[in-house]
Amino acid sequence: MTEAEFEGLLDLIYEAALEPASWTKVMERLADALGGSSAWLSRLSMADNTGDGPITRIDPRMPAIYRAHFYDRNPLSNVADPKSYVRGWTPKIITDEEWMPREELVATEFFNDFLAPQDIHTTMMIRLALNGYELSVLNINHSPRQGRFEVAQRELAARLHPHLIRAYLLSEKAAGLRLISTGAAEYLDRSPHAVFLIAKNGAVRRVNTAAEKLVERGDAQIVAGRLRLNGQSRRLDGLLAAALDSDPARRAAGSMAIERARGLPLSLNVAPVRADLLCELLNGPSALVCITDLEAGMDLPERRLRDLFGLTRAETAVAKALFDGLSTREAADSLGVSFFTVRAHLARICEKTQTRGQVELARLLMRVGGLGETAAAATH
């Protein structure tokens, strides 16, 4: 690849940062540059191995086939201990041969009935991002005729890797922001989460219906035009100060839990928002505060708990009861067991999940329940 061709590919990569639909073009150009036949920008859940994402030069029927049958038979994504895997995950480039011995891969149902029919012989996995248990990976595939990835192809991928990561993260933020900017009022009013738009001076400039209800319940207050929390306003002020910093390079997002006298804490996320993308609502630097009531109709998948942490059915039942906001005594009554049995199960649950007590366990269960950060914003 000439320098001019390299610069052209870089231009296309950063175009995708602003126009996510351009990722298909990026994948096509990158597949060509790396001698590949097809590509998949995958978003895979390490919790249940399901995945999706844009494809190029792949039969459009294959994603549905993957979701229906092969998602839990993929040896390139299945891991014995997802929690440890996520903890040790780093953004790097690996091939299927580095992931597992070649002779083992070609003996699998996944290779013979899913990859081979697509003319896929080997895959380069370019890791881009990790969000909770969800991995974003750009997969470049070689056909049997193209063989293994050569040294020059690996070196080119390594040279492009930091640009791909940067562009992907920017495109994720841009996609979320576009949702707001193309219909901010409708987005805010329909969101099930309590959303507060905060101006540079810290004043609340807009709230949605869910936020109004949150204030009515007393879980948050608006005092002298500013958002206040019972006994936790100082920490919130710190998060807002970071999101509204006068130096664009220092602006940052953050999160916290809002403890309550009973039940699960509320989940609060703060993120800086580019003013030009919310021009119909605010002028100047601003921040988005999103508060989620974790008890509002959320469910905790039993299979995910068992698969991630090896919980027994009895331990899973206790974990779900605590997730639903019951105390240990209430959980015992609900499950028809003794208080001491629930305490024993809780001790084993904390040991298996490596958490210390019910509060830390509750926060982990929130994440397992599929609640990632909901505030969509971009740092300047």
Short mmCIF file of C-alpha atoms in Angstrom, two decimals:
data_model
loop_
_atom_site.label_atom_id
_atom_site.label_comp_id
_atom_site.label_asym_id
_atom_site.label_seq_id
_atom_site.Cartn_x
_atom_site.Cartn_y
_atom_site.Cartn_z
CA MET A 1 0.00 0.00 0.00
CA THR A 2 1.38 3.41 -1.00
CA GLU A 3 1.38 6.35 1.40
CA ALA A 4 -1.29 8.03 -0.71
CA GLU A 5 -3.49 4.91 -0.46
CA PHE A 6 -2.85 4.74 3.28
CA GLU A 7 -3.89 8.38 3.73
CA GLY A 8 -7.00 7.76 1.66
CA LEU A 9 -7.95 4.82 3.88
CA LEU A 10 -7.40 6.96 6.97
CA ASP A 11 -9.68 9.64 5.56
CA LEU A 12 -12.39 7.01 5.03
CA ILE A 13 -11.94 5.63 8.56
CA TYR A 14 -12.42 9.05 10.12
CA GLU A 15 -15.35 9.75 7.82
CA ALA A 16 -17.00 6.71 9.44
CA ALA A 17 -16.50 8.34 12.84
CA LEU A 18 -19.01 11.00 11.81
CA GLU A 19 -21.13 8.87 9.48
CA PRO A 20 -21.47 5.35 10.96
CA ALA A 21 -23.08 4.12 7.73
CA SER A 22 -19.64 4.49 6.12
CA TRP A 23 -18.24 1.57 8.12
CA THR A 24 -19.27 -0.79 5.33
CA LYS A 25 -16.95 1.10 2.94
CA VAL A 26 -14.19 0.97 5.55
CA MET A 27 -14.58 -2.79 5.89
CA GLU A 28 -14.47 -3.30 2.14
CA ARG A 29 -11.34 -1.19 1.72
CA LEU A 30 -9.68 -2.78 4.74
CA ALA A 31 -10.51 -6.30 3.52
CA ASP A 32 -8.91 -5.45 0.17
CA ALA A 33 -5.84 -3.93 1.84
CA LEU A 34 -5.37 -7.00 4.06
CA GLY A 35 -5.98 -9.48 1.25
CA GLY A 36 -9.33 -10.50 2.72
CA SER A 37 -12.55 -11.72 1.14
CA SER A 38 -15.15 -10.46 3.65
CA ALA A 39 -15.55 -8.59 6.93
CA TRP A 40 -17.80 -8.30 9.96
CA LEU A 41 -17.86 -5.48 12.49
CA SER A 42 -19.18 -7.58 15.34
CA ARG A 43 -20.65 -6.66 18.71
CA LEU A 44 -20.52 -9.84 20.77
CA SER A 45 -21.86 -10.38 24.27
CA MET A 46 -19.56 -12.47 26.43
CA ALA A 47 -22.53 -13.09 28.72
CA ASP A 48 -24.56 -15.14 26.23
CA ASN A 49 -22.42 -15.11 23.02
CA THR A 50 -25.09 -13.39 20.94
CA GLY A 51 -23.86 -10.89 18.37
CA ASP A 52 -24.72 -8.52 15.56
CA GLY A 53 -23.15 -5.71 13.55
CA PRO A 54 -22.65 -4.69 9.90
CA ILE A 55 -21.23 -7.15 7.37
CA THR A 56 -19.74 -6.84 3.92
CA ARG A 57 -19.37 -9.48 1.18
CA ILE A 58 -21.16 -11.97 3.42
CA ASP A 59 -24.44 -13.68 2.57
CA PRO A 60 -27.07 -11.48 4.32
CA ARG A 61 -28.79 -14.63 5.56
CA MET A 62 -25.80 -15.65 7.66
CA PRO A 63 -26.32 -13.28 10.65
CA ALA A 64 -29.79 -14.76 11.25
CA ILE A 65 -28.36 -18.27 10.96
CA TYR A 66 -25.65 -17.34 13.46
CA ARG A 67 -28.18 -15.96 15.96
CA ALA A 68 -30.47 -18.97 15.55
CA HIS A 69 -27.92 -21.75 15.93
CA PHE A 70 -24.23 -20.94 16.06
CA TYR A 71 -23.98 -18.15 18.63
CA ASP A 72 -23.25 -20.63 21.45
CA ARG A 73 -21.13 -22.91 19.24
CA ASN A 74 -18.55 -20.29 18.26
CA PRO A 75 -15.19 -21.35 19.76
CA LEU A 76 -13.72 -17.97 18.79
CA SER A 77 -15.98 -16.17 21.28
CA ASN A 78 -16.97 -18.77 23.88
CA VAL A 79 -14.90 -18.57 27.06
CA ALA A 80 -15.12 -20.63 30.24
CA ASP A 81 -14.96 -17.63 32.57
CA PRO A 82 -16.38 -14.46 30.95
CA LYS A 83 -15.72 -12.35 34.05
CA SER A 84 -11.98 -13.17 34.10
CA TYR A 85 -11.78 -12.80 30.33
CA VAL A 86 -13.31 -9.32 30.40
CA ARG A 87 -11.04 -8.32 33.28
CA GLY A 88 -7.96 -9.25 31.26
CA TRP A 89 -9.21 -8.00 27.88
CA THR A 90 -7.02 -5.58 25.95
CA PRO A 91 -7.48 -3.99 22.50
CA LYS A 92 -5.13 -6.01 20.31
CA ILE A 93 -5.04 -7.91 17.04
CA ILE A 94 -5.11 -11.71 17.00
CA THR A 95 -5.92 -14.43 14.47
CA ASP A 96 -7.94 -17.57 14.98
CA GLU A 97 -4.67 -19.55 14.98
CA GLU A 98 -3.47 -17.52 17.95
CA TRP A 99 -6.79 -18.06 19.72
CA MET A 100 -6.87 -21.87 19.37
CA PRO A 101 -4.94 -24.64 17.58
CA ARG A 102 -5.85 -24.88 13.92
CA GLU A 103 -6.62 -28.59 14.06
CA GLU A 104 -9.15 -27.99 16.83
CA LEU A 105 -10.94 -25.21 14.96
CA VAL A 106 -11.34 -27.14 11.69
CA ALA A 107 -12.84 -30.05 13.63
CA THR A 108 -15.71 -27.95 15.00
CA GLU A 109 -19.27 -27.72 13.75
CA PHE A 110 -18.85 -23.94 13.67
CA PHE A 111 -16.01 -24.15 11.15
CA ASN A 112 -17.49 -26.85 8.92
CA ASP A 113 -21.12 -25.74 8.88
CA PHE A 114 -20.80 -21.96 9.27
CA LEU A 115 -17.37 -20.66 8.22
CA ALA A 116 -16.53 -23.09 5.41
CA PRO A 117 -19.81 -22.55 3.51
CA GLN A 118 -18.93 -18.83 3.49
CA ASP A 119 -15.49 -19.61 2.02
CA ILE A 120 -13.84 -18.43 5.27
CA HIS A 121 -10.55 -20.18 6.05
CA THR A 122 -8.93 -17.91 8.66
CA THR A 123 -9.87 -14.72 10.49
CA MET A 124 -8.04 -11.69 11.82
CA MET A 125 -9.80 -10.21 14.84
CA ILE A 126 -9.09 -6.50 15.36
CA ARG A 127 -10.37 -5.60 18.82
CA LEU A 128 -11.88 -2.12 19.07
CA ALA A 129 -13.82 -1.62 22.30
CA LEU A 130 -15.17 -3.22 25.46
CA ASN A 131 -18.40 -2.04 27.09
CA GLY A 132 -19.33 -4.17 30.08
CA TYR A 133 -19.53 -7.69 28.67
CA GLU A 134 -19.99 -6.53 25.07
CA LEU A 135 -16.98 -6.65 22.76
CA SER A 136 -16.65 -4.77 19.48
CA VAL A 137 -14.31 -6.51 17.04
CA LEU A 138 -13.57 -5.93 13.36
CA ASN A 139 -13.14 -9.36 11.73
CA ILE A 140 -11.30 -9.66 8.40
CA ASN A 141 -11.68 -13.06 6.74
CA HIS A 142 -9.39 -14.89 4.33
CA SER A 143 -10.63 -17.57 1.95
CA PRO A 144 -8.71 -20.86 1.51
CA ARG A 145 -7.16 -19.39 -1.66
CA GLN A 146 -5.81 -16.40 0.29
CA GLY A 147 -4.34 -18.56 3.04
CA ARG A 148 -2.87 -17.18 6.24
CA PHE A 149 -2.27 -13.51 6.95
CA GLU A 150 1.20 -12.42 5.88
CA VAL A 151 3.62 -10.36 7.94
CA ALA A 152 3.08 -7.24 5.80
CA GLN A 153 -0.71 -7.56 6.27
CA ARG A 154 -0.32 -7.86 10.03
CA GLU A 155 1.95 -4.82 10.11
CA LEU A 156 -0.55 -2.76 8.12
CA ALA A 157 -3.37 -3.79 10.47
CA ALA A 158 -1.24 -2.80 13.47
CA ARG A 159 -0.52 0.59 11.88
CA LEU A 160 -4.24 1.22 11.33
CA HIS A 161 -5.36 -0.20 14.68
CA PRO A 162 -5.20 2.97 16.84
CA HIS A 163 -7.05 4.93 14.16
CA LEU A 164 -9.77 2.27 13.93
CA ILE A 165 -10.23 2.31 17.71
CA ARG A 166 -10.44 6.10 17.84
CA ALA A 167 -12.87 6.30 14.93
CA TYR A 168 -15.08 3.52 16.29
CA LEU A 169 -15.40 5.13 19.72
CA LEU A 170 -16.21 8.46 18.10
CA SER A 171 -18.81 6.89 15.84
CA GLU A 172 -20.55 5.25 18.82
CA LYS A 173 -20.83 8.61 20.53
CA ALA A 174 -21.90 10.36 17.34
CA ALA A 175 -24.66 7.80 16.77
CA GLY A 176 -26.05 8.41 20.23
CA LEU A 177 -25.84 12.16 19.86
CA ARG A 178 -27.57 12.05 16.52
CA LEU A 179 -30.54 10.41 18.22
CA ILE A 180 -30.82 13.45 20.46
CA SER A 181 -30.08 16.17 17.94
CA THR A 182 -32.57 14.91 15.36
CA GLY A 183 -35.45 15.05 17.80
CA ALA A 184 -34.32 16.14 21.22
CA ALA A 185 -37.72 16.98 22.67
CA GLU A 186 -39.30 13.73 21.52
CA TYR A 187 -36.30 11.71 22.72
CA LEU A 188 -36.40 13.29 26.16
CA ASP A 189 -40.13 12.91 26.65
CA ARG A 190 -40.27 9.28 25.51
CA SER A 191 -37.22 8.07 27.44
CA PRO A 192 -38.10 5.80 30.39
CA HIS A 193 -35.06 7.22 32.18
CA ALA A 194 -35.08 10.48 34.12
CA VAL A 195 -33.14 12.95 31.97
CA PHE A 196 -31.91 16.38 33.08
CA LEU A 197 -30.15 18.81 30.72
CA ILE A 198 -27.68 20.94 32.65
CA ALA A 199 -26.27 24.27 31.45
CA LYS A 200 -22.69 25.47 31.91
CA ASN A 201 -23.60 27.32 35.14
CA GLY A 202 -25.07 24.14 36.62
CA ALA A 203 -28.69 25.18 36.17
CA VAL A 204 -31.29 22.65 35.08
CA ARG A 205 -32.51 23.78 31.68
CA ARG A 206 -34.85 20.92 30.79
CA VAL A 207 -36.29 17.73 32.32
CA ASN A 208 -38.42 14.98 30.85
CA THR A 209 -41.55 13.34 32.24
CA ALA A 210 -39.62 10.58 34.03
CA ALA A 211 -37.44 13.22 35.72
CA GLU A 212 -40.50 15.11 36.91
CA LYS A 213 -41.83 11.92 38.50
CA LEU A 214 -38.46 11.28 40.13
CA VAL A 215 -38.57 14.73 41.71
CA GLU A 216 -42.19 14.23 42.81
CA ARG A 217 -41.16 11.03 44.63
CA GLY A 218 -38.40 12.90 46.43
CA ASP A 219 -35.51 10.83 45.03
CA ALA A 220 -34.08 14.06 43.59
CA GLN A 221 -34.81 17.76 44.03
CA ILE A 222 -34.41 20.93 42.01
CA VAL A 223 -33.35 23.64 44.46
CA ALA A 224 -32.71 27.18 43.22
CA GLY A 225 -32.66 25.78 39.70
CA ARG A 226 -30.03 23.13 40.45
CA LEU A 227 -30.26 19.35 40.68
CA ARG A 228 -29.83 18.10 44.26
CA LEU A 229 -29.64 14.59 45.75
CA ASN A 230 -30.36 13.56 49.32
CA GLY A 231 -26.99 13.66 51.06
CA GLN A 232 -25.07 13.02 47.83
CA SER A 233 -25.13 16.40 46.08
CA ARG A 234 -21.41 17.01 46.60
CA ARG A 235 -20.48 13.95 44.57
CA LEU A 236 -22.93 14.93 41.84
CA ASP A 237 -21.40 18.42 41.75
CA GLY A 238 -17.99 16.81 41.21
CA LEU A 239 -19.27 14.80 38.26
CA LEU A 240 -20.91 17.88 36.76
CA ALA A 241 -17.73 19.92 37.22
CA ALA A 242 -15.81 17.32 35.22
CA ALA A 243 -18.45 17.21 32.47
CA LEU A 244 -18.63 21.03 32.24
CA ASP A 245 -14.91 21.79 32.55
CA SER A 246 -13.88 24.94 30.69
CA ASP A 247 -11.04 23.00 29.05
CA PRO A 248 -12.56 20.73 26.37
CA ALA A 249 -9.66 18.27 26.72
CA ARG A 250 -10.52 17.65 30.37
CA ARG A 251 -14.27 17.14 30.05
CA ALA A 252 -15.26 13.66 31.14
CA ALA A 253 -18.25 11.46 31.83
CA GLY A 254 -18.93 9.74 35.16
CA SER A 255 -21.43 7.70 37.11
CA MET A 256 -22.60 7.03 40.64
CA ALA A 257 -25.24 5.13 42.58
CA ILE A 258 -27.91 7.03 44.50
CA GLU A 259 -28.56 5.10 47.70
CA ARG A 260 -32.14 4.81 48.93
CA ALA A 261 -33.61 3.77 52.27
CA ARG A 262 -35.21 0.73 50.65
CA GLY A 263 -34.55 -1.24 47.50
CA LEU A 264 -31.87 -0.93 44.87
CA PRO A 265 -29.97 2.31 44.45
CA LEU A 266 -30.69 4.51 41.46
CA SER A 267 -28.07 4.53 38.69
CA LEU A 268 -26.89 8.01 37.66
CA ASN A 269 -24.75 8.82 34.61
CA VAL A 270 -23.35 12.24 33.68
CA ALA A 271 -21.85 13.03 30.29
CA PRO A 272 -20.68 16.19 28.53
CA VAL A 273 -22.75 17.13 25.50
CA ARG A 274 -21.57 19.13 22.53
CA ALA A 275 -23.71 22.25 22.50
CA ASP A 276 -23.91 22.46 18.71
CA LEU A 277 -25.64 19.07 18.71
CA LEU A 278 -28.26 20.29 21.16
CA CYS A 279 -28.53 23.82 19.82
CA GLU A 280 -32.33 23.80 19.97
CA LEU A 281 -32.16 23.41 23.75
CA LEU A 282 -28.91 24.85 25.08
CA ASN A 283 -26.12 27.26 24.28
CA GLY A 284 -22.55 26.69 25.38
CA PRO A 285 -21.09 23.62 27.15
CA SER A 286 -23.73 21.43 28.71
CA ALA A 287 -24.19 18.07 30.37
CA LEU A 288 -26.73 15.28 30.27
CA VAL A 289 -27.71 13.63 33.56
CA CYS A 290 -29.57 10.34 33.18
CA ILE A 291 -31.00 8.57 36.24
CA THR A 292 -32.32 5.03 35.94
CA ASP A 293 -34.67 3.36 38.41
CA LEU A 294 -33.30 -0.16 38.46
CA GLU A 295 -36.49 -1.56 39.97
CA ALA A 296 -38.76 -0.27 37.20
CA GLY A 297 -39.69 -3.45 35.39
CA MET A 298 -36.14 -4.78 35.05
CA ASP A 299 -35.53 -8.51 34.96
CA LEU A 300 -32.38 -10.50 35.64
CA PRO A 301 -31.83 -13.43 33.24
CA GLU A 302 -31.31 -16.62 35.23
CA ARG A 303 -29.22 -18.28 32.54
CA ARG A 304 -26.84 -15.34 32.44
CA LEU A 305 -26.29 -15.52 36.20
CA ARG A 306 -25.64 -19.25 36.08
CA ASP A 307 -23.34 -19.04 33.06
CA LEU A 308 -21.32 -16.06 34.26
CA PHE A 309 -20.83 -17.01 37.89
CA GLY A 310 -21.74 -20.67 38.20
CA LEU A 311 -24.64 -20.03 40.56
CA THR A 312 -26.93 -22.90 41.50
CA ARG A 313 -30.67 -22.60 40.94
CA ALA A 314 -31.19 -21.84 44.63
CA GLU A 315 -28.46 -19.18 44.62
CA THR A 316 -29.91 -17.69 41.43
CA ALA A 317 -33.34 -17.45 43.07
CA VAL A 318 -31.84 -15.61 46.04
CA ALA A 319 -29.88 -13.27 43.76
CA LYS A 320 -33.04 -12.43 41.80
CA ALA A 321 -35.00 -11.78 44.99
CA LEU A 322 -32.33 -9.37 46.23
CA PHE A 323 -32.20 -7.75 42.77
CA ASP A 324 -35.96 -7.20 43.04
CA GLY A 325 -35.36 -5.17 46.18
CA LEU A 326 -36.25 -7.69 48.88
CA SER A 327 -34.31 -7.81 52.13
CA THR A 328 -32.78 -11.12 53.19
CA ARG A 329 -35.70 -11.81 55.54
CA GLU A 330 -38.24 -10.88 52.86
CA ALA A 331 -36.40 -13.10 50.37
CA ALA A 332 -36.58 -15.98 52.83
CA ASP A 333 -40.34 -15.52 53.21
CA SER A 334 -40.83 -15.20 49.46
CA LEU A 335 -38.79 -18.34 48.67
CA GLY A 336 -40.18 -20.39 51.56
CA VAL A 337 -36.81 -21.01 53.20
CA SER A 338 -35.20 -19.90 56.43
CA PHE A 339 -33.41 -16.60 56.94
CA PHE A 340 -30.19 -18.50 57.67
CA THR A 341 -30.48 -20.42 54.40
CA VAL A 342 -30.73 -17.13 52.49
CA ARG A 343 -27.72 -15.75 54.38
CA ALA A 344 -25.71 -18.87 53.50
CA HIS A 345 -26.69 -18.58 49.83
CA LEU A 346 -25.78 -14.88 49.88
CA ALA A 347 -22.33 -15.66 51.26
CA ARG A 348 -21.71 -18.17 48.45
CA ILE A 349 -23.08 -15.74 45.85
CA CYS A 350 -20.69 -13.01 47.03
CA GLU A 351 -17.82 -15.49 46.96
CA LYS A 352 -18.60 -16.60 43.40
CA THR A 353 -19.16 -13.05 42.12
CA GLN A 354 -16.20 -11.65 44.10
CA THR A 355 -18.36 -8.96 45.66
CA ARG A 356 -18.37 -7.66 49.22
CA GLY A 357 -21.87 -7.38 50.58
CA GLN A 358 -25.31 -6.65 49.16
CA VAL A 359 -24.61 -3.12 47.89
CA GLU A 360 -21.66 -4.19 45.74
CA LEU A 361 -23.58 -7.29 44.64
CA ALA A 362 -26.56 -5.12 43.65
CA ARG A 363 -24.34 -2.93 41.47
CA LEU A 364 -22.93 -6.00 39.73
CA LEU A 365 -26.43 -7.40 39.16
CA MET A 366 -27.45 -4.06 37.59
CA ARG A 367 -24.73 -4.48 34.98
CA VAL A 368 -25.54 -8.14 34.40
CA GLY A 369 -29.17 -7.15 33.95
CA GLY A 370 -28.16 -5.27 30.82
CA LEU A 371 -28.04 -1.75 32.19
CA GLY A 372 -25.10 0.05 30.62
CA GLU A 373 -24.61 3.76 30.57
CA THR A 374 -27.59 5.40 28.94
CA ALA A 375 -26.33 8.93 28.71
CA ALA A 376 -25.25 9.49 25.11
CA ALA A 377 -22.75 12.32 24.76
CA ALA A 378 -19.38 13.29 23.37
CA THR A 379 -16.42 14.91 25.03
CA HIS A 380 -15.06 17.93 23.22
#
